[in-house]
Tab-separated table of C-alpha atoms in Angstrom:
chain	number	residue	atom	x	y	z
A	1	MET	CA	72.653	20.610	129.088
A	2	GLN	CA	71.218	18.622	131.293
A	3	GLN	CA	67.005	19.044	131.604
A	4	ASP	CA	64.787	19.001	135.002
A	5	SER	CA	61.308	17.572	133.967
A	6	ASN	CA	59.072	17.483	129.863
A	7	GLY	CA	61.997	19.419	128.682
A	8	VAL	CA	62.966	22.436	129.994
A	9	GLN	CA	66.847	22.883	130.645
A	10	ILE	CA	68.437	23.444	133.709
A	11	ARG	CA	69.381	27.390	132.342
A	12	GLU	CA	66.090	27.198	131.610
A	13	ILE	CA	64.904	27.076	135.214
A	14	GLN	CA	68.053	29.012	136.960
A	15	ASP	CA	67.256	31.826	134.678
A	16	LYS	CA	63.629	32.237	135.900
A	17	LEU	CA	64.280	31.009	139.835
A	18	LEU	CA	67.433	34.434	139.373
A	19	GLU	CA	64.481	35.829	138.385
A	20	ILE	CA	62.279	35.742	141.383
A	21	LEU	CA	65.263	36.182	143.676
A	22	LEU	CA	66.185	38.981	141.618
A	23	TYR	CA	62.640	40.655	143.048
A	24	PHE	CA	62.713	40.189	146.493
A	25	GLN	CA	65.829	41.525	146.570
A	26	LEU	CA	64.914	43.829	145.694
A	27	PHE	CA	61.199	44.309	147.130
A	28	CYS	CA	63.467	43.664	151.120
A	29	GLN	CA	65.990	46.338	150.111
A	30	GLN	CA	62.525	48.396	149.723
A	31	ASN	CA	61.598	46.861	153.313
A	32	GLY	CA	64.057	46.869	155.580
A	33	LEU	CA	64.034	42.806	155.567
A	34	ARG	CA	67.212	41.108	156.077
A	35	PHE	CA	68.135	38.230	153.755
A	36	VAL	CA	71.198	36.384	152.474
A	37	LEU	CA	72.373	33.453	150.896
A	38	ALA	CA	71.844	30.059	151.876
A	39	GLY	CA	72.870	26.475	152.000
A	40	GLY	CA	73.309	25.003	147.767
A	41	THR	CA	72.556	28.963	146.593
A	42	CYS	CA	75.451	30.196	148.334
A	43	LEU	CA	77.536	27.540	148.167
A	44	GLY	CA	77.085	28.310	143.863
A	45	ALA	CA	78.071	31.940	145.193
A	46	VAL	CA	81.087	30.667	146.407
A	47	ARG	CA	82.097	28.210	144.027
A	48	HIS	CA	80.623	28.916	140.766
A	49	SER	CA	79.518	32.599	141.544
A	50	GLY	CA	76.519	31.618	140.613
A	51	PHE	CA	73.865	28.805	141.000
A	52	ILE	CA	75.717	25.448	141.326
A	53	PRO	CA	75.276	23.478	137.398
A	54	TRP	CA	73.043	20.763	137.907
A	55	ASP	CA	70.637	22.860	141.344
A	56	ASP	CA	67.241	23.662	140.691
A	57	ASP	CA	66.330	25.712	143.275
A	58	VAL	CA	67.174	28.875	145.376
A	59	ASP	CA	67.826	29.122	148.921
A	60	VAL	CA	67.660	32.409	151.371
A	61	PHE	CA	67.723	33.048	154.609
A	62	MET	CA	66.334	35.444	156.950
A	63	LEU	CA	66.604	36.655	161.017
A	64	ARG	CA	63.519	35.232	162.525
A	65	GLU	CA	62.256	38.829	163.458
A	66	ASP	CA	62.377	39.686	159.431
A	67	TYR	CA	60.560	36.939	158.945
A	68	GLU	CA	57.407	37.096	160.868
A	69	ARG	CA	57.370	40.651	158.746
A	70	LEU	CA	57.631	39.127	154.655
A	71	PRO	CA	54.397	37.960	154.496
A	72	SER	CA	52.904	41.499	156.127
A	73	LEU	CA	55.074	43.176	154.387
A	74	TRP	CA	54.562	41.438	151.164
A	75	ALA	CA	51.130	41.990	150.422
A	76	GLN	CA	50.664	45.204	151.486
A	77	ASN	CA	53.672	46.621	149.068
A	78	ALA	CA	54.851	43.620	146.823
A	79	ASP	CA	53.507	42.085	142.642
A	80	THR	CA	51.089	40.365	144.056
A	81	GLU	CA	50.289	39.860	140.560
A	82	HIS	CA	53.134	38.818	139.453
A	83	TYR	CA	54.783	36.927	142.712
A	84	ALA	CA	52.590	35.167	146.343
A	85	CYS	CA	54.779	34.121	149.144
A	86	VAL	CA	53.029	30.539	150.388
A	87	ARG	CA	53.390	29.693	153.836
A	88	SER	CA	51.248	27.548	155.475
A	89	ASP	CA	48.575	28.388	158.012
A	90	GLU	CA	45.380	27.298	159.318
A	91	ARG	CA	43.493	26.993	156.049
A	92	ILE	CA	46.155	24.808	153.464
A	93	ASN	CA	49.007	23.208	154.105
A	94	ILE	CA	51.753	23.796	150.998
A	95	HIS	CA	53.415	20.753	153.076
A	96	HIS	CA	56.617	22.444	153.336
A	97	SER	CA	58.393	23.959	156.536
A	98	ALA	CA	59.709	27.469	154.335
A	99	THR	CA	58.503	29.867	153.066
A	100	GLU	CA	58.367	30.178	148.892
A	101	ILE	CA	58.168	33.272	147.096
A	102	LYS	CA	56.126	31.989	143.605
A	103	ASP	CA	55.662	33.289	140.432
A	104	ASN	CA	52.497	33.227	139.653
A	105	ASN	CA	53.046	32.478	136.065
A	106	THR	CA	55.055	29.690	135.950
A	107	THR	CA	54.007	26.209	136.645
A	108	PHE	CA	56.312	24.040	138.386
A	109	ILE	CA	54.894	20.518	140.031
A	110	ASN	CA	56.659	18.372	142.367
A	111	ARG	CA	55.542	14.591	142.668
A	112	HIS	CA	54.483	14.870	146.272
A	113	SER	CA	53.113	17.699	145.288
A	114	VAL	CA	50.314	16.493	142.968
A	115	ASP	CA	47.300	15.942	144.419
A	116	LEU	CA	47.146	19.565	146.801
A	117	ASP	CA	45.290	22.470	145.267
A	118	ILE	CA	47.677	24.739	145.816
A	119	HIS	CA	49.310	27.314	144.722
A	120	GLN	CA	51.962	25.129	141.794
A	121	GLY	CA	54.505	27.888	140.511
A	122	LEU	CA	58.569	28.097	140.837
A	123	MET	CA	59.815	28.748	143.908
A	124	ILE	CA	62.143	30.493	145.823
A	125	ASP	CA	62.738	29.334	150.033
A	126	VAL	CA	62.404	31.720	152.708
A	127	ILE	CA	64.086	29.907	155.754
A	128	PRO	CA	63.918	31.266	159.030
A	129	LEU	CA	67.195	31.378	161.809
A	130	ASP	CA	66.050	31.578	165.647
A	131	ALA	CA	67.886	32.842	168.831
A	132	ILE	CA	69.448	29.917	170.733
A	133	PRO	CA	69.148	29.589	174.174
A	134	GLU	CA	71.681	29.375	176.642
A	135	GLY	CA	71.905	26.067	178.347
A	136	LYS	CA	71.329	22.401	177.540
A	137	ALA	CA	67.700	22.007	179.244
A	138	ALA	CA	66.083	25.164	177.668
A	139	GLY	CA	68.379	24.177	173.652
A	140	PHE	CA	66.643	20.521	174.843
A	141	ARG	CA	63.013	21.303	174.742
A	142	GLN	CA	63.765	24.211	171.711
A	143	MET	CA	65.027	20.660	169.397
A	144	PHE	CA	62.074	18.887	170.511
A	145	HIS	CA	59.620	21.334	170.037
A	146	SER	CA	61.234	22.539	166.260
A	147	MET	CA	61.580	18.295	165.586
A	148	LEU	CA	57.396	18.642	166.776
A	149	PHE	CA	56.387	21.490	164.244
A	150	CYS	CA	58.750	19.670	161.758
A	151	CYS	CA	56.762	16.783	161.599
A	152	PHE	CA	52.933	18.621	162.232
A	153	ASN	CA	54.041	21.123	159.903
A	154	PHE	CA	55.615	19.304	157.121
A	155	GLN	CA	53.117	16.148	156.483
A	156	ARG	CA	55.400	13.822	154.693
A	157	LEU	CA	56.916	11.460	155.937
A	158	PRO	CA	61.004	12.041	155.704
A	159	GLU	CA	63.126	10.438	153.132
A	160	HIS	CA	67.278	9.996	153.542
A	161	LYS	CA	66.713	11.462	157.543
A	162	GLY	CA	67.309	7.638	158.982
A	163	LYS	CA	64.787	5.605	159.790
A	164	LEU	CA	64.458	6.565	163.536
A	165	THR	CA	62.663	10.008	161.897
A	166	TYR	CA	60.801	8.198	159.790
A	167	TYR	CA	59.228	5.500	161.607
A	168	ALA	CA	58.757	8.002	164.373
A	169	THR	CA	57.127	10.102	161.548
A	170	LYS	CA	54.986	7.665	160.812
A	171	LEU	CA	53.940	7.002	163.881
A	172	ALA	CA	52.483	11.148	165.232
A	173	LEU	CA	51.153	11.301	161.996
A	174	SER	CA	48.815	8.024	162.237
A	175	VAL	CA	48.280	8.956	165.806
A	176	PHE	CA	47.020	12.423	165.413
A	177	ARG	CA	45.060	12.235	161.953
A	178	SER	CA	42.330	15.514	162.377
A	179	ASP	CA	44.539	18.524	160.081
A	180	HIS	CA	43.158	21.047	162.516
A	181	ILE	CA	44.456	19.401	165.279
A	182	ARG	CA	48.467	19.474	163.335
A	183	TYR	CA	47.827	22.873	162.971
A	184	LYS	CA	47.264	23.575	166.705
A	185	ILE	CA	50.446	21.618	167.878
A	186	TRP	CA	52.527	22.905	165.203
A	187	LYS	CA	51.775	26.766	165.477
A	188	ARG	CA	52.075	25.617	169.241
A	189	ALA	CA	55.369	23.871	168.465
A	190	GLU	CA	56.789	26.661	166.587
A	191	ARG	CA	55.650	29.174	168.622
A	192	ARG	CA	57.673	28.066	172.094
A	193	MET	CA	60.342	27.334	169.233
A	194	ALA	CA	60.890	31.184	168.179
A	195	LYS	CA	59.824	32.826	171.539
A	196	TYR	CA	63.435	33.492	172.665
A	197	PRO	CA	64.862	36.893	171.488
A	198	LEU	CA	68.035	37.330	169.653
A	199	GLU	CA	68.956	39.651	171.733
A	200	GLN	CA	69.842	38.130	174.465
A	201	CYS	CA	71.263	34.835	172.445
A	202	GLN	CA	74.803	34.904	170.889
A	203	THR	CA	74.526	32.122	167.723
A	204	VAL	CA	70.857	31.092	165.801
A	205	ALA	CA	70.102	27.973	163.785
A	206	SER	CA	67.908	26.526	161.369
A	207	LEU	CA	65.592	24.642	163.399
A	208	VAL	CA	63.181	24.231	160.316
A	209	GLU	CA	65.153	21.462	158.041
A	210	GLY	CA	65.498	18.447	160.259
A	211	ALA	CA	67.956	17.011	163.167
A	212	THR	CA	71.456	17.085	161.328
A	213	ILE	CA	71.024	20.747	160.129
A	214	MET	CA	69.459	22.333	163.124
A	215	ARG	CA	72.091	21.127	165.195
A	216	GLN	CA	74.387	23.266	163.083
A	217	HIS	CA	74.781	26.881	165.077
A	218	PHE	CA	76.360	30.281	163.903
A	219	PRO	CA	76.939	33.457	165.674
A	220	LYS	CA	74.375	36.103	165.152
A	221	SER	CA	76.578	38.204	163.426
A	222	TRP	CA	77.146	36.778	160.635
A	223	PHE	CA	73.386	37.114	159.318
A	224	GLU	CA	72.899	40.706	160.949
A	225	HIS	CA	76.044	41.652	159.298
A	226	PRO	CA	76.408	40.277	155.619
A	227	GLN	CA	78.690	40.600	153.280
A	228	GLU	CA	78.511	40.170	149.687
A	229	LEU	CA	79.033	38.522	146.965
A	230	LEU	CA	78.192	37.686	142.761
A	231	PHE	CA	75.822	35.778	141.929
A	232	GLU	CA	75.436	35.280	138.735
A	233	GLY	CA	77.351	38.760	138.033
A	234	HIS	CA	75.164	40.723	140.713
A	235	PRO	CA	76.031	41.418	144.112
A	236	MET	CA	74.157	39.081	147.185
A	237	PRO	CA	74.490	38.612	150.622
A	238	VAL	CA	75.916	35.935	152.101
A	239	PRO	CA	76.972	35.561	155.719
A	240	ASP	CA	79.794	37.309	157.550
A	241	HIS	CA	82.428	34.422	156.977
A	242	VAL	CA	80.869	32.802	154.376
A	243	GLU	CA	83.967	29.927	154.393
A	244	ASP	CA	83.646	28.929	157.901
A	245	TYR	CA	79.756	28.595	157.738
A	246	LEU	CA	79.993	26.569	154.750
A	247	ARG	CA	82.209	24.445	155.774
A	248	ILE	CA	80.374	23.546	159.271
A	249	SER	CA	78.004	22.928	156.569
A	250	TYR	CA	79.585	21.033	154.311
A	251	GLY	CA	82.584	20.054	155.176
A	252	ASP	CA	85.642	20.056	152.407
A	253	TYR	CA	83.174	22.881	150.587
A	254	MET	CA	85.109	22.974	147.418
A	255	GLN	CA	84.822	19.862	146.945
A	256	LEU	CA	82.792	18.510	144.273
A	257	PRO	CA	80.580	15.458	145.108
A	258	PRO	CA	80.212	12.548	142.830
A	259	GLU	CA	78.889	12.407	139.265
A	260	GLU	CA	76.285	10.037	140.377
A	261	GLU	CA	75.157	12.506	143.103
A	262	GLN	CA	75.130	15.728	140.848
A	263	VAL	CA	71.252	15.104	140.207
A	264	PHE	CA	68.549	17.548	140.084
A	265	ARG	CA	67.101	18.360	143.700
A	266	HIS	CA	62.879	18.052	142.920
A	267	ASN	CA	61.527	15.576	141.272
A	268	ALA	CA	58.869	17.204	138.936
A	269	VAL	CA	56.566	15.865	137.219
A	270	PHE	CA	55.418	19.242	134.476
A	271	ILE	CA	57.110	22.074	134.052
A	272	ASP	CA	56.130	25.056	132.095
A	273	LEU	CA	57.881	28.783	132.679
A	274	GLN	CA	55.879	30.777	130.167
A	275	HIS	CA	52.417	29.776	131.610
A	276	SER	CA	50.767	29.431	134.825
A	277	TYR	CA	49.851	26.501	136.603
A	278	LYS	CA	45.989	27.217	137.216
A	279	GLN	CA	46.021	26.271	133.789
A	280	TYR	CA	47.001	23.104	134.869
A	281	LYS	CA	44.776	21.362	137.180
A	282	GLY	CA	43.152	18.282	136.525
A	283	ILE	CA	45.486	17.699	134.399
A	284	TYR	CA	49.004	17.130	135.882
A	285	TYR	CA	47.878	18.277	139.481
A	286	CYS	CA	43.843	17.320	141.194
A	287	ASN	CA	43.958	15.094	138.378
A	288	ASN	CA	43.064	12.014	140.901
A	289	ARG	CA	46.252	9.992	138.822
A	290	ARG	CA	49.407	9.869	140.000
A	291	PRO	CA	51.087	10.879	137.015
């Protein structure tokens, strides 16, 4: 059995992620919100009927309309003693362009966030899907705004995205150092990126995950009318035409990657699935020293 940080078994992490996902599914059903499994989570549902064996995260897609309704509905109706809905805003930046559904009673500290006074619980990622306009000019403008959003919302130098993206991001962040100015830039870019009505467009895309993924366009009907597959024994929504979705996203998706690539996604420095992250402030995060 593979282990992540400080001896925690990967299966333990997956079991806790499944708990969060099942609660999120119940919440969405009770509040009229749509979602589908996305990325490696969807791939796991098809290829493994559950988690990819070495996967330590969960991703879901939400159409932008439902994505924008999520935070207020969560504040009104969710079990906020146990779970939090966390999204960057003017007050705090989590350096993640998705919304995170986090377990308040766990600890999962990534190396890149050890200096941040933020929610450090285990999470699943909720990623918005935006409508793609017709026409090259409108599409180019949308892509430009999505790149601005990713740069100033994420505010970390991108790994494995190529040298051009790395140095362009580094330059932009060095020019605009104020948190307030950065917020103004990414919030305006987000509004312009997401302004196209879904009913007037035929395709959607994830515009907040970087240049490669934002070029992958999918029919909106795949997400408006999903199908179901078993994920760890539980029926879960996945995109309609799920094989086509995975083929666009991964190519030969049934082929396992080389063994050296079968690794954890997160670089966690400390994990405790039984206790809240709050008791570790000043010890494993916000301690003015890198572990």
